[in-house]
Amino acid sequence: MVVLEQLNNFNGMVAFGAALCSRLDKEKQQYYEHFRKVCMDDNRQTAIRAKMRSVNPPCVPFPGTYLTKMFFVEEQNKTFVKDREKEVHSEGEKESPDITKSKRLISFVRCRKVAEIIKELYLYQSQQYMLRAEPSILVGFYLTDFSKNEFNLNTKLKIDNQNCTSN
């Protein structure tokens, strides 16, 4: 998890932290507590947002933060706004439904807010990582046939059983 933090990979940190929560021994609990404070502090995700603002790209932001922001922008701002010309008409005049539909105006405030969120996401990912591929890991991926799910499941169960008996 330290490597994920060094790479500014907040999405990986959240995923890794959630997966490890129940699998850690006492010794590694202190490492987990650090990442829990950064990644899962509260529902508003204030710690992870502050940490993301303080790092330099490249960065893999946690998409849940941005999806939440976009959700609230969508909920708080209407897609269409009232037409001012409609308000100018005298109250006695009746407009046909076709005219009312054609005079709906799109809220560009909402569009700008969504664009700002997307721009922030893009800013974090605009620069590439300069990492070197590890040949031994690549060979392992090339030689493993991931289509044999039964083999992978049996291997995982063996490893889990070994870990349970050794603790």
JSON list of N, CA and C in Angstrom, two decimals, residues 27-82:
[
{"chain": "A", "resi": 27, "resn": "GLU", "atom": "N", "xyz": [0.50, -6.87, 13.77]},
{"chain": "A", "resi": 27, "resn": "GLU", "atom": "CA", "xyz": [1.69, -6.09, 13.40]},
{"chain": "A", "resi": 27, "resn": "GLU", "atom": "C", "xyz": [1.40, -5.09, 12.28]},
{"chain": "A", "resi": 28, "resn": "LYS", "atom": "N", "xyz": [0.56, -5.50, 11.34]},
{"chain": "A", "resi": 28, "resn": "LYS", "atom": "CA", "xyz": [0.32, -4.65, 10.18]},
{"chain": "A", "resi": 28, "resn": "LYS", "atom": "C", "xyz": [-0.89, -3.74, 10.35]},
{"chain": "A", "resi": 29, "resn": "GLN", "atom": "N", "xyz": [-1.54, -3.83, 11.50]},
{"chain": "A", "resi": 29, "resn": "GLN", "atom": "CA", "xyz": [-2.70, -2.97, 11.74]},
{"chain": "A", "resi": 29, "resn": "GLN", "atom": "C", "xyz": [-2.34, -1.49, 11.71]},
{"chain": "A", "resi": 30, "resn": "GLN", "atom": "N", "xyz": [-1.13, -1.13, 12.17]},
{"chain": "A", "resi": 30, "resn": "GLN", "atom": "CA", "xyz": [-0.74, 0.29, 12.17]},
{"chain": "A", "resi": 30, "resn": "GLN", "atom": "C", "xyz": [-0.64, 0.84, 10.75]},
{"chain": "A", "resi": 31, "resn": "TYR", "atom": "N", "xyz": [-0.17, 0.03, 9.80]},
{"chain": "A", "resi": 31, "resn": "TYR", "atom": "CA", "xyz": [-0.13, 0.47, 8.40]},
{"chain": "A", "resi": 31, "resn": "TYR", "atom": "C", "xyz": [-1.55, 0.68, 7.88]},
{"chain": "A", "resi": 32, "resn": "TYR", "atom": "N", "xyz": [-2.40, -0.24, 8.24]},
{"chain": "A", "resi": 32, "resn": "TYR", "atom": "CA", "xyz": [-3.78, -0.14, 7.79]},
{"chain": "A", "resi": 32, "resn": "TYR", "atom": "C", "xyz": [-4.45, 1.10, 8.36]},
{"chain": "A", "resi": 33, "resn": "GLU", "atom": "N", "xyz": [-4.19, 1.42, 9.61]},
{"chain": "A", "resi": 33, "resn": "GLU", "atom": "CA", "xyz": [-4.80, 2.59, 10.25]},
{"chain": "A", "resi": 33, "resn": "GLU", "atom": "C", "xyz": [-4.42, 3.88, 9.52]},
{"chain": "A", "resi": 34, "resn": "HIS", "atom": "N", "xyz": [-3.16, 3.97, 9.08]},
{"chain": "A", "resi": 34, "resn": "HIS", "atom": "CA", "xyz": [-2.73, 5.15, 8.32]},
{"chain": "A", "resi": 34, "resn": "HIS", "atom": "C", "xyz": [-3.55, 5.30, 7.04]},
{"chain": "A", "resi": 35, "resn": "PHE", "atom": "N", "xyz": [-3.70, 4.23, 6.30]},
{"chain": "A", "resi": 35, "resn": "PHE", "atom": "CA", "xyz": [-4.44, 4.29, 5.05]},
{"chain": "A", "resi": 35, "resn": "PHE", "atom": "C", "xyz": [-5.94, 4.44, 5.27]},
{"chain": "A", "resi": 36, "resn": "ARG", "atom": "N", "xyz": [-6.44, 3.92, 6.37]},
{"chain": "A", "resi": 36, "resn": "ARG", "atom": "CA", "xyz": [-7.85, 4.11, 6.68]},
{"chain": "A", "resi": 36, "resn": "ARG", "atom": "C", "xyz": [-8.14, 5.58, 6.92]},
{"chain": "A", "resi": 37, "resn": "LYS", "atom": "N", "xyz": [-7.22, 6.27, 7.61]},
{"chain": "A", "resi": 37, "resn": "LYS", "atom": "CA", "xyz": [-7.41, 7.70, 7.86]},
{"chain": "A", "resi": 37, "resn": "LYS", "atom": "C", "xyz": [-7.40, 8.50, 6.56]},
{"chain": "A", "resi": 38, "resn": "VAL", "atom": "N", "xyz": [-6.53, 8.11, 5.63]},
{"chain": "A", "resi": 38, "resn": "VAL", "atom": "CA", "xyz": [-6.44, 8.84, 4.36]},
{"chain": "A", "resi": 38, "resn": "VAL", "atom": "C", "xyz": [-7.61, 8.50, 3.45]},
{"chain": "A", "resi": 39, "resn": "CYS", "atom": "N", "xyz": [-7.95, 7.24, 3.34]},
{"chain": "A", "resi": 39, "resn": "CYS", "atom": "CA", "xyz": [-8.90, 6.80, 2.31]},
{"chain": "A", "resi": 39, "resn": "CYS", "atom": "C", "xyz": [-10.34, 6.67, 2.79]},
{"chain": "A", "resi": 40, "resn": "MET", "atom": "N", "xyz": [-10.55, 6.30, 4.03]},
{"chain": "A", "resi": 40, "resn": "MET", "atom": "CA", "xyz": [-11.91, 5.97, 4.46]},
{"chain": "A", "resi": 40, "resn": "MET", "atom": "C", "xyz": [-12.30, 6.72, 5.72]},
{"chain": "A", "resi": 41, "resn": "ASP", "atom": "N", "xyz": [-11.81, 7.95, 5.86]},
{"chain": "A", "resi": 41, "resn": "ASP", "atom": "CA", "xyz": [-12.01, 8.72, 7.08]},
{"chain": "A", "resi": 41, "resn": "ASP", "atom": "C", "xyz": [-13.47, 9.00, 7.36]},
{"chain": "A", "resi": 42, "resn": "ASP", "atom": "N", "xyz": [-14.19, 9.50, 6.38]},
{"chain": "A", "resi": 42, "resn": "ASP", "atom": "CA", "xyz": [-15.60, 9.81, 6.57]},
{"chain": "A", "resi": 42, "resn": "ASP", "atom": "C", "xyz": [-16.32, 9.74, 5.23]},
{"chain": "A", "resi": 43, "resn": "ASN", "atom": "N", "xyz": [-17.61, 9.94, 5.28]},
{"chain": "A", "resi": 43, "resn": "ASN", "atom": "CA", "xyz": [-18.40, 9.85, 4.04]},
{"chain": "A", "resi": 43, "resn": "ASN", "atom": "C", "xyz": [-18.13, 10.98, 3.07]},
{"chain": "A", "resi": 44, "resn": "ARG", "atom": "N", "xyz": [-17.67, 12.12, 3.57]},
{"chain": "A", "resi": 44, "resn": "ARG", "atom": "CA", "xyz": [-17.40, 13.25, 2.69]},
{"chain": "A", "resi": 44, "resn": "ARG", "atom": "C", "xyz": [-16.03, 13.14, 2.02]},
{"chain": "A", "resi": 45, "resn": "GLN", "atom": "N", "xyz": [-15.24, 12.19, 2.43]},
{"chain": "A", "resi": 45, "resn": "GLN", "atom": "CA", "xyz": [-13.92, 11.92, 1.84]},
{"chain": "A", "resi": 45, "resn": "GLN", "atom": "C", "xyz": [-13.03, 13.15, 1.88]},
{"chain": "A", "resi": 46, "resn": "THR", "atom": "N", "xyz": [-13.07, 13.90, 2.98]},
{"chain": "A", "resi": 46, "resn": "THR", "atom": "CA", "xyz": [-12.29, 15.13, 3.07]},
{"chain": "A", "resi": 46, "resn": "THR", "atom": "C", "xyz": [-10.79, 14.85, 3.08]},
{"chain": "A", "resi": 47, "resn": "ALA", "atom": "N", "xyz": [-10.36, 13.81, 3.75]},
{"chain": "A", "resi": 47, "resn": "ALA", "atom": "CA", "xyz": [-8.92, 13.53, 3.84]},
{"chain": "A", "resi": 47, "resn": "ALA", "atom": "C", "xyz": [-8.35, 13.14, 2.48]},
{"chain": "A", "resi": 48, "resn": "ILE", "atom": "N", "xyz": [-9.05, 12.29, 1.75]},
{"chain": "A", "resi": 48, "resn": "ILE", "atom": "CA", "xyz": [-8.53, 11.85, 0.46]},
{"chain": "A", "resi": 48, "resn": "ILE", "atom": "C", "xyz": [-8.55, 13.00, -0.55]},
{"chain": "A", "resi": 49, "resn": "ARG", "atom": "N", "xyz": [-9.56, 13.87, -0.47]},
{"chain": "A", "resi": 49, "resn": "ARG", "atom": "CA", "xyz": [-9.61, 15.02, -1.39]},
{"chain": "A", "resi": 49, "resn": "ARG", "atom": "C", "xyz": [-8.48, 16.00, -1.09]},
{"chain": "A", "resi": 50, "resn": "ALA", "atom": "N", "xyz": [-8.21, 16.24, 0.20]},
{"chain": "A", "resi": 50, "resn": "ALA", "atom": "CA", "xyz": [-7.11, 17.13, 0.57]},
{"chain": "A", "resi": 50, "resn": "ALA", "atom": "C", "xyz": [-5.77, 16.56, 0.13]},
{"chain": "A", "resi": 51, "resn": "LYS", "atom": "N", "xyz": [-5.61, 15.26, 0.30]},
{"chain": "A", "resi": 51, "resn": "LYS", "atom": "CA", "xyz": [-4.36, 14.60, -0.11]},
{"chain": "A", "resi": 51, "resn": "LYS", "atom": "C", "xyz": [-4.19, 14.68, -1.63]},
{"chain": "A", "resi": 52, "resn": "MET", "atom": "N", "xyz": [-5.27, 14.47, -2.38]},
{"chain": "A", "resi": 52, "resn": "MET", "atom": "CA", "xyz": [-5.18, 14.53, -3.84]},
{"chain": "A", "resi": 52, "resn": "MET", "atom": "C", "xyz": [-4.84, 15.94, -4.31]},
{"chain": "A", "resi": 53, "resn": "ARG", "atom": "N", "xyz": [-5.36, 16.96, -3.64]},
{"chain": "A", "resi": 53, "resn": "ARG", "atom": "CA", "xyz": [-5.05, 18.34, -4.04]},
{"chain": "A", "resi": 53, "resn": "ARG", "atom": "C", "xyz": [-3.59, 18.68, -3.77]},
{"chain": "A", "resi": 54, "resn": "SER", "atom": "N", "xyz": [-2.96, 17.99, -2.82]},
{"chain": "A", "resi": 54, "resn": "SER", "atom": "CA", "xyz": [-1.59, 18.33, -2.43]},
{"chain": "A", "resi": 54, "resn": "SER", "atom": "C", "xyz": [-0.52, 17.61, -3.25]},
{"chain": "A", "resi": 55, "resn": "VAL", "atom": "N", "xyz": [-0.90, 16.63, -4.06]},
{"chain": "A", "resi": 55, "resn": "VAL", "atom": "CA", "xyz": [0.10, 15.87, -4.82]},
{"chain": "A", "resi": 55, "resn": "VAL", "atom": "C", "xyz": [0.25, 16.42, -6.24]},
{"chain": "A", "resi": 56, "resn": "ASN", "atom": "N", "xyz": [1.39, 16.13, -6.83]},
{"chain": "A", "resi": 56, "resn": "ASN", "atom": "CA", "xyz": [1.63, 16.49, -8.23]},
{"chain": "A", "resi": 56, "resn": "ASN", "atom": "C", "xyz": [1.28, 15.31, -9.12]},
{"chain": "A", "resi": 57, "resn": "PRO", "atom": "N", "xyz": [0.77, 15.58, -10.32]},
{"chain": "A", "resi": 57, "resn": "PRO", "atom": "CA", "xyz": [0.50, 14.48, -11.25]},
{"chain": "A", "resi": 57, "resn": "PRO", "atom": "C", "xyz": [1.79, 13.75, -11.59]},
{"chain": "A", "resi": 58, "resn": "PRO", "atom": "N", "xyz": [1.73, 12.50, -11.97]},
{"chain": "A", "resi": 58, "resn": "PRO", "atom": "CA", "xyz": [0.55, 11.70, -12.26]},
{"chain": "A", "resi": 58, "resn": "PRO", "atom": "C", "xyz": [-0.13, 11.21, -10.98]},
{"chain": "A", "resi": 59, "resn": "CYS", "atom": "N", "xyz": [-1.40, 10.96, -11.11]},
{"chain": "A", "resi": 59, "resn": "CYS", "atom": "CA", "xyz": [-2.21, 10.54, -9.98]},
{"chain": "A", "resi": 59, "resn": "CYS", "atom": "C", "xyz": [-3.37, 9.71, -10.51]},
{"chain": "A", "resi": 60, "resn": "VAL", "atom": "N", "xyz": [-3.74, 8.68, -9.76]},
{"chain": "A", "resi": 60, "resn": "VAL", "atom": "CA", "xyz": [-4.94, 7.91, -10.09]},
{"chain": "A", "resi": 60, "resn": "VAL", "atom": "C", "xyz": [-5.96, 8.24, -9.02]},
{"chain": "A", "resi": 61, "resn": "PRO", "atom": "N", "xyz": [-6.84, 9.19, -9.30]},
{"chain": "A", "resi": 61, "resn": "PRO", "atom": "CA", "xyz": [-7.80, 9.60, -8.27]},
{"chain": "A", "resi": 61, "resn": "PRO", "atom": "C", "xyz": [-8.85, 8.52, -8.02]},
{"chain": "A", "resi": 62, "resn": "PHE", "atom": "N", "xyz": [-9.44, 8.59, -6.85]},
{"chain": "A", "resi": 62, "resn": "PHE", "atom": "CA", "xyz": [-10.52, 7.66, -6.52]},
{"chain": "A", "resi": 62, "resn": "PHE", "atom": "C", "xyz": [-11.78, 8.15, -7.22]},
{"chain": "A", "resi": 63, "resn": "PRO", "atom": "N", "xyz": [-12.34, 7.38, -8.17]},
{"chain": "A", "resi": 63, "resn": "PRO", "atom": "CA", "xyz": [-13.48, 7.86, -8.96]},
{"chain": "A", "resi": 63, "resn": "PRO", "atom": "C", "xyz": [-14.74, 8.09, -8.14]},
{"chain": "A", "resi": 64, "resn": "GLY", "atom": "N", "xyz": [-14.87, 7.42, -7.00]},
{"chain": "A", "resi": 64, "resn": "GLY", "atom": "CA", "xyz": [-16.05, 7.62, -6.17]},
{"chain": "A", "resi": 64, "resn": "GLY", "atom": "C", "xyz": [-16.21, 9.06, -5.71]},
{"chain": "A", "resi": 65, "resn": "THR", "atom": "N", "xyz": [-15.10, 9.73, -5.45]},
{"chain": "A", "resi": 65, "resn": "THR", "atom": "CA", "xyz": [-15.14, 11.13, -5.04]},
{"chain": "A", "resi": 65, "resn": "THR", "atom": "C", "xyz": [-15.76, 11.99, -6.13]},
{"chain": "A", "resi": 66, "resn": "TYR", "atom": "N", "xyz": [-15.34, 11.76, -7.36]},
{"chain": "A", "resi": 66, "resn": "TYR", "atom": "CA", "xyz": [-15.82, 12.59, -8.47]},
{"chain": "A", "resi": 66, "resn": "TYR", "atom": "C", "xyz": [-17.23, 12.21, -8.89]},
{"chain": "A", "resi": 67, "resn": "LEU", "atom": "N", "xyz": [-17.57, 10.95, -8.77]},
{"chain": "A", "resi": 67, "resn": "LEU", "atom": "CA", "xyz": [-18.95, 10.55, -9.06]},
{"chain": "A", "resi": 67, "resn": "LEU", "atom": "C", "xyz": [-19.91, 11.17, -8.06]},
{"chain": "A", "resi": 68, "resn": "THR", "atom": "N", "xyz": [-19.49, 11.25, -6.81]},
{"chain": "A", "resi": 68, "resn": "THR", "atom": "CA", "xyz": [-20.32, 11.90, -5.79]},
{"chain": "A", "resi": 68, "resn": "THR", "atom": "C", "xyz": [-20.50, 13.38, -6.10]},
{"chain": "A", "resi": 69, "resn": "LYS", "atom": "N", "xyz": [-19.40, 14.05, -6.46]},
{"chain": "A", "resi": 69, "resn": "LYS", "atom": "CA", "xyz": [-19.49, 15.47, -6.82]},
{"chain": "A", "resi": 69, "resn": "LYS", "atom": "C", "xyz": [-20.45, 15.67, -7.99]},
{"chain": "A", "resi": 70, "resn": "MET", "atom": "N", "xyz": [-20.30, 14.85, -9.01]},
{"chain": "A", "resi": 70, "resn": "MET", "atom": "CA", "xyz": [-21.15, 14.98, -10.20]},
{"chain": "A", "resi": 70, "resn": "MET", "atom": "C", "xyz": [-22.61, 14.69, -9.87]},
{"chain": "A", "resi": 71, "resn": "PHE", "atom": "N", "xyz": [-22.85, 13.74, -9.01]},
{"chain": "A", "resi": 71, "resn": "PHE", "atom": "CA", "xyz": [-24.21, 13.42, -8.61]},
{"chain": "A", "resi": 71, "resn": "PHE", "atom": "C", "xyz": [-24.88, 14.63, -7.95]},
{"chain": "A", "resi": 72, "resn": "PHE", "atom": "N", "xyz": [-24.16, 15.28, -7.03]},
{"chain": "A", "resi": 72, "resn": "PHE", "atom": "CA", "xyz": [-24.74, 16.43, -6.35]},
{"chain": "A", "resi": 72, "resn": "PHE", "atom": "C", "xyz": [-24.93, 17.61, -7.29]},
{"chain": "A", "resi": 73, "resn": "VAL", "atom": "N", "xyz": [-24.03, 17.81, -8.23]},
{"chain": "A", "resi": 73, "resn": "VAL", "atom": "CA", "xyz": [-24.22, 18.88, -9.22]},
{"chain": "A", "resi": 73, "resn": "VAL", "atom": "C", "xyz": [-25.47, 18.60, -10.05]},
{"chain": "A", "resi": 74, "resn": "GLU", "atom": "N", "xyz": [-25.63, 17.34, -10.46]},
{"chain": "A", "resi": 74, "resn": "GLU", "atom": "CA", "xyz": [-26.80, 16.97, -11.26]},
{"chain": "A", "resi": 74, "resn": "GLU", "atom": "C", "xyz": [-28.10, 17.14, -10.45]},
{"chain": "A", "resi": 75, "resn": "GLU", "atom": "N", "xyz": [-28.06, 16.81, -9.17]},
{"chain": "A", "resi": 75, "resn": "GLU", "atom": "CA", "xyz": [-29.26, 16.89, -8.35]},
{"chain": "A", "resi": 75, "resn": "GLU", "atom": "C", "xyz": [-29.61, 18.33, -7.96]},
{"chain": "A", "resi": 76, "resn": "GLN", "atom": "N", "xyz": [-28.60, 19.16, -7.74]},
{"chain": "A", "resi": 76, "resn": "GLN", "atom": "CA", "xyz": [-28.85, 20.51, -7.25]},
{"chain": "A", "resi": 76, "resn": "GLN", "atom": "C", "xyz": [-29.14, 21.52, -8.35]},
{"chain": "A", "resi": 77, "resn": "ASN", "atom": "N", "xyz": [-28.80, 21.21, -9.59]},
{"chain": "A", "resi": 77, "resn": "ASN", "atom": "CA", "xyz": [-28.97, 22.15, -10.69]},
{"chain": "A", "resi": 77, "resn": "ASN", "atom": "C", "xyz": [-29.88, 21.53, -11.73]},
{"chain": "A", "resi": 78, "resn": "LYS", "atom": "N", "xyz": [-30.86, 22.30, -12.16]},
{"chain": "A", "resi": 78, "resn": "LYS", "atom": "CA", "xyz": [-31.80, 21.82, -13.17]},
{"chain": "A", "resi": 78, "resn": "LYS", "atom": "C", "xyz": [-31.14, 21.82, -14.55]},
{"chain": "A", "resi": 79, "resn": "THR", "atom": "N", "xyz": [-31.59, 20.92, -15.41]},
{"chain": "A", "resi": 79, "resn": "THR", "atom": "CA", "xyz": [-31.09, 20.87, -16.78]},
{"chain": "A", "resi": 79, "resn": "THR", "atom": "C", "xyz": [-31.60, 22.07, -17.57]},
{"chain": "A", "resi": 80, "resn": "PHE", "atom": "N", "xyz": [-32.85, 22.41, -17.36]},
{"chain": "A", "resi": 80, "resn": "PHE", "atom": "CA", "xyz": [-33.46, 23.52, -18.09]},
{"chain": "A", "resi": 80, "resn": "PHE", "atom": "C", "xyz": [-33.85, 24.61, -17.10]},
{"chain": "A", "resi": 81, "resn": "VAL", "atom": "N", "xyz": [-33.73, 25.87, -17.54]},
{"chain": "A", "resi": 81, "resn": "VAL", "atom": "CA", "xyz": [-34.12, 27.00, -16.72]},
{"chain": "A", "resi": 81, "resn": "VAL", "atom": "C", "xyz": [-35.31, 27.70, -17.37]},
{"chain": "A", "resi": 82, "resn": "LYS", "atom": "N", "xyz": [-35.98, 28.53, -16.60]},
{"chain": "A", "resi": 82, "resn": "LYS", "atom": "CA", "xyz": [-37.15, 29.24, -17.12]},
{"chain": "A", "resi": 82, "resn": "LYS", "atom": "C", "xyz": [-36.72, 30.27, -18.15]}
]
